[in-house]
Short mmCIF file of C-alpha atoms in Angstrom, two decimals:
data_model
loop_
_atom_site.label_atom_id
_atom_site.label_comp_id
_atom_site.label_asym_id
_atom_site.label_seq_id
_atom_site.Cartn_x
_atom_site.Cartn_y
_atom_site.Cartn_z
CA ASP A 75 -92.66 76.56 130.96
CA PRO A 76 -94.54 74.92 128.02
CA ASP A 77 -92.59 71.68 128.55
CA ARG A 78 -94.70 71.12 132.00
CA ILE A 79 -97.93 70.82 129.84
CA THR A 80 -98.64 67.31 128.88
CA PRO A 81 -101.00 65.95 126.33
CA GLY A 82 -104.67 66.44 127.45
CA GLN A 83 -103.98 69.38 129.75
CA VAL A 84 -104.35 73.10 129.57
CA LEU A 85 -102.66 75.97 131.15
CA VAL A 86 -105.00 78.15 133.24
CA ILE A 87 -103.76 81.42 134.35
CA LEU A 88 -105.78 82.83 137.31
CA PRO A 89 -106.75 86.53 137.85
CA ASP A 90 -104.22 86.88 140.29
CA GLY A 91 -101.34 85.68 137.80
CA THR A 92 -101.09 82.11 139.08
CA GLU A 93 -100.39 79.60 136.65
CA ILE A 94 -101.68 76.18 136.90
CA THR A 95 -102.28 72.92 134.70
CA GLU A 96 -105.40 71.14 134.56
CA PRO A 97 -106.88 68.21 132.77
CA SER A 98 -108.87 69.69 129.82
CA SER A 99 -111.73 67.56 130.60
CA LEU A 100 -112.22 69.77 133.54
CA ILE A 101 -112.33 72.95 131.87
CA ILE A 102 -115.35 74.58 130.84
CA ILE A 103 -114.96 77.37 128.35
CA SER A 104 -117.58 80.07 128.75
CA THR A 105 -118.56 82.53 126.11
CA ARG A 106 -120.37 85.54 126.94
CA SER A 107 -123.52 86.63 124.90
CA ILE A 108 -124.82 90.10 124.47
CA TRP A 109 -127.68 89.18 126.57
CA ASP A 110 -124.90 88.84 129.66
CA ASP A 111 -124.67 92.60 129.75
CA TYR A 112 -128.25 93.41 128.97
CA ILE A 113 -130.29 91.23 131.32
CA GLY A 114 -127.58 89.19 133.42
CA PRO A 115 -126.45 88.41 135.83
CA PHE A 116 -128.05 84.96 136.26
CA TYR A 117 -128.75 82.62 139.02
CA ASP A 118 -128.82 78.94 138.50
CA LEU A 119 -131.55 76.59 139.55
CA ARG A 120 -129.85 75.77 142.78
CA GLN A 121 -128.92 79.73 143.46
CA VAL A 122 -132.67 80.45 142.99
CA SER A 123 -133.65 77.65 145.18
CA ASP A 124 -131.52 79.07 148.37
CA LEU A 125 -132.54 82.54 147.43
CA ILE A 126 -136.46 82.27 147.55
CA HIS A 127 -136.56 78.96 149.83
CA LEU A 128 -138.56 76.71 147.52
CA THR A 129 -137.41 73.31 146.19
CA GLU A 130 -136.12 73.07 142.67
CA ASP A 131 -139.15 71.09 141.69
CA GLU A 132 -141.31 74.04 142.86
CA ILE A 133 -139.32 76.55 140.81
CA VAL A 134 -139.59 74.52 137.83
CA ALA A 135 -143.41 74.45 138.35
CA LEU A 136 -143.42 78.16 138.89
CA ARG A 137 -141.51 78.52 135.52
CA GLU A 138 -143.82 76.16 133.77
CA GLN A 139 -146.71 78.17 135.10
CA HIS A 140 -144.99 81.63 133.81
CA ARG A 141 -144.76 82.99 137.38
CA ILE A 142 -140.93 83.34 137.35
CA LEU A 143 -138.70 83.85 134.29
CA ALA A 144 -136.01 81.44 133.17
CA MET A 145 -134.52 80.82 129.82
CA GLN A 146 -132.76 77.83 128.76
CA THR A 147 -129.09 78.07 127.58
CA VAL A 148 -127.79 76.46 124.40
CA ASP A 149 -126.43 73.56 126.47
CA GLY A 150 -130.02 73.30 128.08
CA THR A 151 -129.02 75.06 131.70
CA LEU A 152 -131.92 76.96 132.90
CA VAL A 153 -130.79 80.45 133.97
CA PHE A 154 -132.83 82.97 135.99
CA PRO A 155 -132.04 86.73 135.56
CA ALA A 156 -131.26 88.09 139.03
CA PHE A 157 -133.20 91.55 138.11
CA GLN A 158 -136.54 89.89 138.87
CA PHE A 159 -135.77 89.11 142.69
CA ILE A 160 -135.94 91.76 145.61
CA HIS A 161 -135.58 90.83 149.22
CA GLY A 162 -135.60 87.18 148.54
CA ASP A 163 -138.55 86.69 146.56
CA VAL A 164 -140.14 87.56 143.02
CA ILE A 165 -140.79 91.14 142.52
CA THR A 166 -144.49 91.91 143.39
CA GLY A 167 -146.56 91.85 140.31
CA LEU A 168 -144.01 90.18 137.98
CA ALA A 169 -145.84 86.99 138.01
CA ASP A 170 -148.95 88.40 136.87
CA ILE A 171 -147.00 90.68 134.06
CA LEU A 172 -145.20 87.12 132.91
CA SER A 173 -148.52 85.40 132.80
CA MET A 174 -149.62 87.79 130.09
CA PHE A 175 -147.18 86.90 127.41
CA ASP A 176 -148.10 83.95 124.90
CA ARG A 177 -144.77 81.95 124.81
CA SER A 178 -146.00 80.28 121.64
CA MET A 179 -145.15 83.63 120.02
CA VAL A 180 -142.34 85.22 122.33
CA ASP A 181 -139.55 83.34 123.92
CA ASP A 182 -138.25 83.97 127.23
CA TRP A 183 -135.00 85.57 126.01
CA THR A 184 -137.45 88.46 124.48
CA VAL A 185 -139.40 88.73 127.51
CA ALA A 186 -136.68 89.22 129.45
CA GLY A 187 -135.21 91.90 127.22
CA TRP A 188 -138.73 93.71 127.06
CA LEU A 189 -138.68 93.60 130.80
CA GLN A 190 -135.38 95.59 130.96
CA ALA A 191 -136.13 98.03 128.20
CA ARG A 192 -137.09 101.46 129.00
CA HIS A 193 -140.40 102.80 128.14
CA ILE A 194 -141.68 105.92 127.62
CA SER A 195 -145.22 105.19 128.85
CA LEU A 196 -143.62 104.01 132.10
CA GLU A 197 -141.72 107.33 132.53
CA ASN A 198 -138.84 106.23 130.74
CA LEU A 199 -138.45 103.10 133.31
CA SER A 200 -138.12 99.60 132.48
CA VAL A 201 -140.89 97.40 133.65
CA ILE A 202 -138.53 96.06 136.36
CA ASP A 203 -137.65 99.36 137.69
CA TRP A 204 -141.43 100.44 137.52
CA LEU A 205 -142.48 97.29 139.65
CA ARG A 206 -139.67 97.65 141.99
CA GLN A 207 -140.74 101.15 142.89
CA GLY A 208 -144.20 99.70 143.38
CA LYS A 209 -145.82 101.54 140.78
CA ASP A 210 -149.22 100.89 139.21
CA ILE A 211 -149.15 97.57 137.76
CA GLU A 212 -152.18 98.53 135.44
CA ARG A 213 -150.14 100.62 133.34
CA VAL A 214 -147.69 97.63 132.66
CA ARG A 215 -150.61 95.83 131.66
CA GLN A 216 -151.77 98.47 129.26
CA LEU A 217 -147.99 98.51 127.78
CA ILE A 218 -148.26 94.85 127.20
CA ARG A 219 -151.74 95.10 125.65
CA GLU A 220 -150.50 97.82 123.38
CA ALA A 221 -147.23 96.10 122.38
CA ALA A 222 -149.06 92.78 121.26
CA TRP A 223 -149.18 93.36 117.86
CA ARG A 224 -145.46 93.59 117.78
CA PHE A 225 -145.10 90.07 119.22
CA ALA A 226 -147.86 88.94 117.09
CA TRP A 227 -149.85 87.82 120.04
#
């Protein structure tokens, strides 16, 4: 019934079909990006803290040292691709790989996409899948060196 919605409210239809009205100031409209499908899902800072048992400050420090991957959204929120974690920790070898990128030349969104892309020189696996399988990290280092000209490093 449209008459039950007053100014300053919105009608929210939940997945089960339930209709509720809420103050419009409480509703955050989420828009998906093509990155969500390619490199998502994402964790927020608190979720990563819970997952790897470090404080939020320690995680921010790891990001600043390029030892964990996080991207900043348009609204300033840090998001951490879930693909970089396994068994409650960062995938072995990933911190070493992340430190090889020159962030003045390539942003974290591009790095994330590159890590998820399949590479012929890695048996058509992504860097993430390669590392998850415990394969030779030197092959990834070599791939980064060979790709450096594309990123203008």
